[in-house]
Amino acid sequence: MGRLDGTVAVVSGAARGQGRADAVALAREGASIVAFDIAAPLRSPLHPPATPADLEETARLVEAQHARCLTEVLDARDLAGLHALADRVHAEFGRVDTVVVNHGIWTVAEHSWTLSENDWQETVDVVLTGAWKVTRAFVPKIIDGGQGGSVILISSTMGEKAHPSSIAYTASKHGTLGLTRVLAWELGEHSVRVNAIMPGATGTPLATEGESIERSSKWHPRFYATDRNLLPVDWIPPESIARSVVFLASEDARHITGAVLPVDAGWSAF
Ligand SMILES: NC(=O)c1ccc[n+]([C@@H]2O[C@H](COP(=O)([O-])OP(=O)(O)OC[C@H]3O[C@@H](n4cnc5c(N)ncnc54)[C@H](O)[C@@H]3O)[C@@H](O)[C@H]2O)c1
């Protein structure tokens, strides 16, 4: 018996990294998975893009857990496409129980005033507006199901703390906590719980590839001098974030809503 048997979970940005780990962990607990990802390059991030082959690998790993997996190449900025996917999920699976708003990009510039307008706009569009659009499309399906559900938004330690070099990302991840709190307020009466996770430095291409960290630490050595995990770990594995996603999706968290959970090895504790 899995903790999520018979449920349906949607994961954005599921081609790799945390989204893939979330999809596999949710499937292991019995959920059917809807995994979507842009799986294409964006203009601004330094880290390399995910690919359609990455998304297919996620599907293979989910199916290895004996779970159904519907995949789609889809941009979280495309509200019409999200509505079409939500309708397709409803037609094929008959319900939506869990939505993990996980997709994201990270952009850096030495200073807030040297970031290009394009980089600002793309980051806010993907990270903040895209998060709202995913909830805009899928929350009505959870409400219509009448059985409650769980929405989990992936913010960041940058959702509560300043990170020099990352103005657009930091502002968008702060905004993600705003989305979480308003949605938790509005959805409580429908027994839909809404919570956020703030991952710390997690070992995925967003952080480990493309030199964003190298550049930021060169630009802002004073910040990085105090950037310390309390636990003796450099990188949190994506599977560790996924454990918290499963917890928040499950009945174990049935009385938790509007919460913000750091999974950051203690990074934000001081
Ligand atoms: N890695 C870290 O250190 C870290 C720390 C804190 C928060 N986060 C957040 O965790 C989440 C997952 O990131 P990750 O670490 O797994 O990085 P990742 O780059 O491995 O995965 C992000 C995925 O999101 C997808 N994506 C990007 N833009 C999209 C769009 N417009 N529509 C659909 N999919 C899109 C990418 O293609 C990619 O597959 C993100 O929200 C990120 O901001 C990451």
XYZ file of C-alpha atoms and ligand atoms in Angstrom:
314
model
C 0.000 0.000 0.000
C 1.396 3.376 -1.008
C 0.530 6.610 0.737
C -0.794 8.056 -2.544
C -2.550 5.055 -4.055
C -5.262 5.995 -6.543
C -4.277 9.660 -6.714
C -3.028 11.764 -9.640
C -0.064 14.133 -9.295
C 0.993 16.830 -11.771
C 4.653 17.941 -11.741
C 5.948 20.947 -13.702
C 9.582 21.012 -14.826
C 9.712 17.223 -14.561
C 12.324 16.429 -17.225
C 15.203 16.299 -14.769
C 16.483 17.434 -11.373
C 14.005 17.831 -8.543
C 10.960 17.507 -10.819
C 12.086 14.075 -11.966
C 12.883 13.028 -8.378
C 9.439 14.286 -7.267
C 7.681 12.368 -10.050
C 9.485 9.122 -9.225
C 8.945 9.476 -5.461
C 5.231 10.269 -5.886
C 4.881 7.270 -8.239
C 6.626 5.023 -5.719
C 3.833 5.912 -3.269
C 1.176 4.927 -5.816
C 0.320 8.173 -7.625
C -0.237 8.359 -11.367
C 1.989 11.074 -12.785
C 1.511 13.931 -15.241
C 4.994 15.213 -16.033
C 5.504 18.258 -18.204
C 8.482 20.431 -19.068
C 9.485 23.047 -21.603
C 12.411 20.745 -22.493
C 13.954 23.483 -24.643
C 16.446 26.317 -24.247
C 15.476 29.645 -22.716
C 17.335 32.871 -23.430
C 18.646 33.887 -20.030
C 19.946 31.061 -17.823
C 23.575 30.000 -17.930
C 22.699 26.387 -17.113
C 22.027 24.020 -20.044
C 18.446 23.207 -21.059
C 16.542 19.983 -20.427
C 15.550 17.978 -23.500
C 12.561 15.882 -24.638
C 14.791 12.818 -24.120
C 15.185 13.855 -20.460
C 11.404 13.983 -20.113
C 11.091 10.530 -21.678
C 13.663 9.239 -19.192
C 11.471 10.596 -16.368
C 8.532 8.661 -17.836
C 10.634 5.502 -17.991
C 11.651 5.871 -14.336
C 8.048 6.548 -13.259
C 6.776 3.528 -15.185
C 9.473 1.419 -13.530
C 7.537 2.151 -10.302
C 4.495 0.489 -11.977
C 2.760 3.854 -12.266
C 1.104 5.551 -15.253
C 2.929 8.556 -16.671
C 1.528 11.106 -19.084
C 4.211 13.430 -20.434
C 3.933 16.636 -22.405
C 6.427 19.176 -23.699
C 4.795 22.367 -22.460
C 5.889 25.829 -21.360
C 4.517 26.920 -17.960
C 4.048 30.412 -19.478
C 1.474 28.993 -21.936
C -1.839 29.303 -20.099
C -3.937 27.988 -23.003
C -1.648 24.945 -23.233
C -1.943 24.391 -19.474
C -5.733 24.511 -19.638
C -5.665 22.000 -22.509
C -3.402 19.690 -20.493
C -5.648 20.010 -17.429
C -8.666 19.029 -19.553
C -6.737 16.099 -21.018
C -5.716 14.912 -17.545
C -9.306 15.140 -16.376
C -10.493 13.166 -19.420
C -7.823 10.446 -19.083
C -7.418 10.160 -15.294
C -10.695 11.615 -13.975
C -9.084 13.572 -11.149
C -6.209 15.762 -9.968
C -5.065 15.459 -6.339
C -1.557 16.921 -6.172
C 0.139 19.711 -8.107
C 3.868 20.298 -7.676
C 4.828 23.692 -9.097
C 8.493 22.933 -9.543
C 9.734 24.335 -12.875
C 12.275 27.143 -12.727
C 15.321 28.930 -14.097
C 18.054 30.898 -12.346
C 19.574 34.052 -13.831
C 22.462 36.080 -12.446
C 24.073 39.467 -13.038
C 26.729 41.189 -10.981
C 24.290 43.821 -9.747
C 20.540 44.387 -9.852
C 21.199 47.429 -12.019
C 23.248 45.505 -14.573
C 20.638 42.777 -15.216
C 19.159 43.111 -18.697
C 15.458 43.837 -19.069
C 15.091 40.593 -21.050
C 16.637 38.532 -18.248
C 14.392 40.190 -15.655
C 11.280 39.604 -17.752
C 12.026 35.998 -18.656
C 12.837 35.092 -15.054
C 9.700 36.683 -13.624
C 7.558 35.235 -16.430
C 8.827 31.698 -15.870
C 9.360 31.559 -12.117
C 6.541 33.713 -10.755
C 3.914 34.171 -13.459
C 4.448 30.591 -14.659
C 3.830 29.316 -11.121
C 0.544 31.232 -10.948
C -0.478 29.935 -14.390
C 0.099 26.297 -13.379
C -2.144 26.794 -10.346
C -4.648 28.760 -12.476
C -5.078 25.773 -14.790
C -5.016 22.863 -12.327
C -6.543 24.163 -9.067
C -10.105 24.220 -10.526
C -9.729 20.506 -11.360
C -8.808 19.753 -7.736
C -11.772 21.793 -6.478
C -14.146 20.082 -8.935
C -13.016 16.690 -7.615
C -14.529 17.631 -4.253
C -12.060 15.489 -2.295
C -9.456 18.117 -1.377
C -5.844 17.898 -2.453
C -2.379 19.333 -2.103
C -0.549 22.079 -3.980
C 3.193 22.303 -3.357
C 5.147 25.287 -4.645
C 8.918 25.024 -4.878
C 10.369 28.321 -3.737
C 13.983 28.616 -2.549
C 16.030 29.829 0.380
C 16.071 32.931 -1.843
C 12.311 33.106 -1.160
C 13.078 34.614 2.235
C 16.694 35.777 2.087
C 18.538 38.224 -0.094
C 20.902 36.765 -2.657
C 23.108 39.374 -4.335
C 23.426 38.791 -8.113
C 19.945 37.210 -8.303
C 17.416 40.050 -8.121
C 14.842 38.627 -10.544
C 15.060 35.097 -9.115
C 14.997 36.305 -5.494
C 12.020 38.588 -6.122
C 10.169 35.817 -7.970
C 10.828 33.241 -5.244
C 9.637 35.736 -2.600
C 6.535 36.075 -4.783
C 6.103 32.296 -4.808
C 5.597 32.445 -1.030
C 2.955 35.124 -1.590
C 1.159 32.813 -4.025
C 1.375 30.019 -1.459
C -0.182 32.055 1.332
C -3.029 33.529 -0.713
C -3.866 30.151 -2.262
C -3.780 28.494 1.168
C -6.262 31.083 2.411
C -8.614 30.696 -0.534
C -8.443 26.912 -0.844
C -8.759 25.968 2.822
C -12.540 25.760 2.614
C -12.122 23.226 -0.222
C -9.788 21.074 1.926
C -6.993 21.824 -0.530
C -3.717 22.340 1.320
C -1.101 24.694 -0.137
C 2.482 24.693 1.098
C 5.905 25.779 -0.094
C 9.307 24.146 0.104
C 12.463 26.244 0.202
C 15.295 24.051 -1.105
C 18.859 25.004 -0.324
C 21.755 24.293 -2.682
C 20.529 21.191 -4.484
C 22.626 19.065 -6.804
C 20.883 19.681 -10.125
C 22.017 21.308 -13.404
C 20.387 24.633 -12.402
C 22.958 25.039 -9.651
C 25.875 22.813 -10.597
C 26.207 23.639 -14.322
C 26.659 26.885 -16.242
C 28.823 28.769 -13.740
C 26.074 30.777 -12.005
C 27.539 29.971 -8.583
C 31.131 30.542 -9.721
C 30.236 33.962 -11.104
C 28.111 34.943 -8.093
C 30.782 33.961 -5.609
C 33.399 35.892 -7.565
C 31.170 38.978 -7.659
C 30.051 38.720 -4.027
C 32.708 36.979 -1.912
C 31.399 38.597 1.291
C 28.013 36.914 0.829
C 29.512 33.544 0.010
C 31.852 33.757 3.002
C 28.753 33.414 5.199
C 26.979 30.962 2.919
C 27.248 27.838 5.067
C 25.131 24.751 5.478
C 24.869 23.726 9.133
C 24.850 20.061 8.206
C 28.044 18.627 6.711
C 26.738 18.437 3.134
C 27.654 20.580 0.125
C 24.742 19.620 -2.133
C 21.337 18.363 -1.083
C 20.284 15.478 -3.349
C 17.032 16.139 -5.287
C 15.623 12.932 -3.770
C 15.773 14.625 -0.377
C 13.523 17.470 -1.564
C 11.229 14.821 -3.088
C 10.735 13.167 0.332
C 9.266 16.438 1.621
C 7.098 16.733 -1.488
C 5.668 13.267 -0.807
C 5.110 14.150 2.842
C 3.200 17.331 1.946
C 1.157 15.459 -0.674
C 0.213 12.704 1.759
C -2.283 12.319 4.589
C 0.663 12.616 6.984
C 0.437 16.385 6.354
C -3.381 16.559 6.468
C -3.447 19.466 8.899
C -0.573 21.431 7.357
C -1.383 24.335 5.054
C 0.123 27.759 4.427
C 3.458 26.423 5.671
C 6.921 27.133 4.323
C 9.352 24.271 4.818
C 13.097 24.854 4.398
C 14.942 21.780 3.139
C 18.301 23.482 3.144
C 20.684 21.697 5.526
C 20.209 24.651 7.888
C 21.404 27.307 5.436
C 18.642 29.788 6.325
C 18.758 29.215 10.085
C 20.985 32.220 10.720
N 19.037 23.494 -7.531
C 18.998 24.353 -6.528
O 20.004 24.609 -5.848
C 17.689 24.998 -6.162
C 17.622 25.679 -4.943
C 16.430 26.278 -4.565
C 15.309 26.184 -5.400
N 15.415 25.534 -6.587
C 14.180 25.445 -7.404
O 13.862 24.083 -7.564
C 13.070 23.917 -8.742
C 13.605 22.763 -9.569
O 14.869 23.123 -10.118
P 16.066 22.087 -10.243
O 17.033 22.392 -9.173
O 15.532 20.697 -10.346
O 16.715 22.575 -11.638
P 16.719 21.923 -13.099
O 17.239 22.965 -14.013
O 17.391 20.607 -13.078
O 15.154 21.660 -13.385
C 14.252 22.695 -13.707
C 13.329 22.183 -14.789
O 12.351 23.209 -15.064
C 12.142 23.218 -16.464
N 11.594 24.505 -16.898
C 12.226 25.708 -16.935
N 11.401 26.639 -17.441
C 10.235 26.025 -17.721
C 8.992 26.464 -18.261
N 8.801 27.741 -18.650
N 7.976 25.573 -18.396
C 8.165 24.272 -18.027
N 9.322 23.797 -17.552
C 10.344 24.668 -17.377
C 13.524 22.972 -17.048
O 13.463 22.565 -18.400
C 14.066 21.907 -16.109
O 13.773 20.602 -16.542
C 13.097 25.265 -9.447
O 11.916 25.976 -9.145
C 14.290 25.956 -8.828
O 14.195 27.352 -8.904
C 16.567 24.947 -6.977
